[in-house]
Short mmCIF file of C-alpha atoms in Angstrom, two decimals:
data_model
loop_
_atom_site.label_atom_id
_atom_site.label_comp_id
_atom_site.label_asym_id
_atom_site.label_seq_id
_atom_site.Cartn_x
_atom_site.Cartn_y
_atom_site.Cartn_z
CA MET A 83 -71.13 19.77 -7.16
CA ASP A 84 -67.42 19.82 -6.30
CA GLU A 85 -68.10 17.36 -3.47
CA ILE A 86 -69.79 14.97 -5.89
CA ALA A 87 -66.91 15.26 -8.35
CA LEU A 88 -64.39 14.51 -5.58
CA LEU A 89 -66.30 11.34 -4.70
CA LEU A 90 -66.90 10.17 -8.27
CA GLU A 91 -63.51 10.85 -9.83
CA PRO A 92 -61.60 8.03 -8.03
CA GLN A 93 -64.27 5.55 -9.18
CA ILE A 94 -63.84 6.25 -12.91
CA PRO A 95 -60.91 3.87 -13.62
CA GLY A 96 -62.79 0.92 -12.10
CA LEU A 97 -65.97 1.81 -13.96
CA ARG A 98 -64.00 2.03 -17.19
CA ARG A 99 -62.31 -1.37 -16.67
CA TYR A 100 -65.66 -3.01 -15.96
CA ALA A 101 -67.30 -1.30 -18.95
CA TRP A 102 -64.49 -2.44 -21.25
CA ALA A 103 -64.71 -5.99 -19.92
CA LEU A 104 -68.42 -5.99 -20.69
CA LEU A 105 -68.23 -4.34 -24.11
CA ARG A 106 -64.66 -4.88 -25.44
CA ASP A 107 -64.80 -1.55 -27.23
CA ASP A 108 -63.08 1.62 -26.02
CA GLU A 109 -65.65 4.06 -27.36
CA ALA A 110 -68.64 2.06 -26.15
CA ALA A 111 -66.99 1.66 -22.73
CA ASP A 112 -66.40 5.40 -22.50
CA ASP A 113 -70.03 6.03 -23.44
CA LEU A 114 -71.22 3.60 -20.78
CA VAL A 115 -69.07 5.26 -18.11
CA GLN A 116 -70.35 8.67 -19.21
CA ASP A 117 -73.96 7.49 -19.00
CA THR A 118 -73.26 5.95 -15.58
CA LEU A 119 -71.81 9.17 -14.21
CA GLU A 120 -74.62 11.27 -15.68
CA ARG A 121 -77.24 9.04 -14.10
CA ALA A 122 -75.41 9.03 -10.77
CA ILE A 123 -75.23 12.83 -10.70
CA ARG A 124 -78.86 13.17 -11.78
CA HIS A 125 -80.02 10.79 -9.03
CA TRP A 126 -77.47 11.83 -6.39
CA SER A 127 -80.19 12.94 -3.97
CA GLN A 128 -81.78 9.47 -4.13
CA ARG A 129 -78.55 7.69 -3.17
CA ARG A 130 -78.72 5.90 0.15
CA ARG A 131 -75.89 7.17 2.32
CA ASP A 132 -75.67 3.87 4.21
CA ARG A 133 -74.77 1.98 1.01
CA ASP A 134 -71.36 1.76 -0.60
CA LEU A 135 -70.82 4.40 -3.32
CA LYS A 136 -68.73 2.03 -5.46
CA ALA A 137 -71.41 -0.66 -5.34
CA TRP A 138 -74.09 1.92 -6.21
CA LEU A 139 -72.13 3.11 -9.26
CA PHE A 140 -71.46 -0.43 -10.49
CA ALA A 141 -75.16 -1.24 -10.07
CA ILE A 142 -76.08 1.75 -12.21
CA GLN A 143 -73.52 0.75 -14.83
CA ARG A 144 -74.65 -2.86 -14.94
CA ASN A 145 -78.30 -1.83 -15.26
CA LEU A 146 -77.47 0.52 -18.13
CA PHE A 147 -75.49 -2.27 -19.80
CA LEU A 148 -78.33 -4.79 -19.42
CA ASN A 149 -80.86 -2.27 -20.76
CA ALA A 150 -78.68 -1.75 -23.85
CA VAL A 151 -78.32 -5.51 -24.30
CA ARG A 152 -82.08 -5.93 -24.18
CA GLN A 153 -82.52 -3.16 -26.75
CA ARG A 154 -79.92 -4.71 -29.11
CA LYS A 155 -81.21 -8.25 -28.68
CA THR A 156 -83.23 -8.15 -31.86
CA ARG A 157 -80.25 -6.91 -33.90
CA GLY A 158 -77.72 -9.27 -32.32
CA VAL A 159 -74.34 -8.44 -30.83
CA THR A 160 -71.00 -9.36 -32.32
CA VAL A 161 -67.69 -9.12 -30.56
CA GLY A 162 -64.82 -9.83 -32.90
CA VAL A 163 -61.35 -11.04 -32.15
CA GLU A 164 -60.02 -8.05 -34.09
CA LEU A 165 -60.66 -5.95 -30.99
CA LEU A 166 -57.70 -7.70 -29.42
CA GLU A 167 -55.44 -5.79 -31.77
CA ASN A 168 -55.98 -2.72 -29.57
CA THR A 169 -54.99 -4.68 -26.48
CA SER A 170 -51.28 -4.96 -25.89
CA ALA A 171 -50.03 -8.46 -25.18
CA SER A 172 -47.13 -7.13 -23.05
CA ALA A 173 -43.86 -9.03 -23.02
CA GLY A 174 -45.44 -12.47 -23.29
CA GLY A 175 -45.45 -12.54 -27.07
CA PRO A 176 -47.81 -14.69 -29.15
CA ASP A 177 -48.56 -17.14 -26.32
CA ALA A 178 -49.72 -14.34 -24.03
CA HIS A 179 -51.92 -13.00 -26.83
CA ALA A 180 -53.45 -16.45 -27.33
CA ASP A 181 -54.00 -16.81 -23.58
CA LEU A 182 -55.74 -13.42 -23.46
CA ARG A 183 -57.92 -14.40 -26.41
CA ASP A 184 -58.83 -17.67 -24.63
CA VAL A 185 -59.80 -15.84 -21.46
CA LEU A 186 -61.85 -13.21 -23.31
CA THR A 187 -63.60 -15.87 -25.37
CA GLY A 188 -64.25 -17.87 -22.19
CA LEU A 189 -65.70 -14.78 -20.50
CA ASP A 190 -68.01 -14.26 -23.46
CA ALA A 191 -69.19 -17.87 -23.15
CA LEU A 192 -70.25 -17.39 -19.52
CA PRO A 193 -73.85 -16.51 -18.68
CA GLU A 194 -74.14 -12.79 -17.88
CA GLU A 195 -74.86 -13.44 -14.19
CA GLN A 196 -71.64 -15.42 -13.75
CA ARG A 197 -69.57 -13.03 -15.89
CA SER A 198 -70.69 -10.02 -13.84
CA VAL A 199 -69.80 -11.68 -10.54
CA LEU A 200 -66.43 -12.84 -11.85
CA LEU A 201 -65.53 -9.39 -13.21
CA LEU A 202 -66.68 -7.51 -10.13
CA VAL A 203 -64.80 -9.78 -7.72
CA GLY A 204 -61.78 -10.69 -9.82
CA VAL A 205 -61.11 -7.49 -11.74
CA GLU A 206 -62.67 -4.75 -9.64
CA ASP A 207 -61.83 -6.37 -6.29
CA LEU A 208 -65.29 -5.76 -4.83
CA SER A 209 -66.15 -7.70 -1.71
CA TYR A 210 -68.86 -10.34 -1.85
CA GLU A 211 -71.12 -7.95 0.09
CA GLN A 212 -70.54 -5.15 -2.43
CA VAL A 213 -71.24 -7.49 -5.35
CA ALA A 214 -74.43 -8.62 -3.62
CA GLN A 215 -75.47 -4.95 -3.41
CA VAL A 216 -74.61 -4.30 -7.05
CA LEU A 217 -76.54 -7.32 -8.30
CA ASP A 218 -79.24 -7.20 -5.61
CA ILE A 219 -78.77 -10.85 -4.71
CA PRO A 220 -77.80 -12.69 -1.50
CA VAL A 221 -74.11 -13.12 -0.65
CA GLY A 222 -74.48 -16.91 -0.91
CA THR A 223 -75.64 -16.52 -4.51
CA VAL A 224 -72.58 -14.37 -5.23
CA MET A 225 -70.30 -17.11 -3.89
CA SER A 226 -72.14 -19.80 -5.84
CA ARG A 227 -72.06 -17.88 -9.13
CA LEU A 228 -68.40 -17.03 -8.62
CA SER A 229 -67.51 -20.66 -8.01
CA ARG A 230 -69.41 -21.79 -11.11
CA ALA A 231 -67.91 -19.00 -13.23
CA ARG A 232 -64.37 -19.85 -12.18
CA ALA A 233 -64.95 -23.54 -12.85
CA ARG A 234 -66.49 -22.91 -16.28
CA LEU A 235 -63.75 -20.48 -17.27
CA ARG A 236 -61.07 -22.91 -16.12
CA GLU A 237 -62.79 -25.72 -18.03
CA PHE A 238 -63.15 -23.56 -21.12
CA THR A 239 -59.53 -22.43 -21.17
CA ASP A 240 -58.25 -25.96 -20.50
CA ASP A 241 -60.57 -27.70 -22.99
CA GLY A 242 -60.42 -24.91 -25.55
CA ARG A 243 -56.64 -24.85 -25.54
CA ASN A 244 -56.40 -28.64 -25.73
CA SER A 245 -58.87 -28.97 -28.60
CA ALA A 246 -57.58 -26.01 -30.58
CA LEU A 247 -53.89 -26.83 -30.35
CA ARG A 248 -52.65 -30.23 -31.36
CA ARG A 249 -49.06 -31.37 -31.38
CA VAL A 250 -47.86 -32.42 -34.80
CA LYS A 251 -44.73 -34.58 -35.07
#
């Protein structure tokens, strides 16, 4: 068990960042990470040694997240802007806070497939091959979804900022 803990412990910060990016709630993210680690430990003997541990853990986490989304679908999911109050806007002031809100809103507007690829590559720094393992899709599909996600997010932040803010003279 100590060997498993030594392998899993360095993966926790990345799992937590990804969980928070998916859920935007500290407690729910912690619960998702906990569930991910429990499932990984429970199924440790079934893990393929030739596959990347990080990719395997992110695949478990994503599957747990998608299962929860399917279960909540009938109730609906709301993610409020008030969650940004818990996120520090560093030294950038109000503009940085608005930029963060634009990016988070843009991420929410992306289809789940594109959002997952963008978060895994851009935030968790997984290789295209690792993301392909996590999502069980070809590497070419990863690159295509990433390209579309980046373009849509760029379009959203550019258009959203231009339409929301107007110069008054």
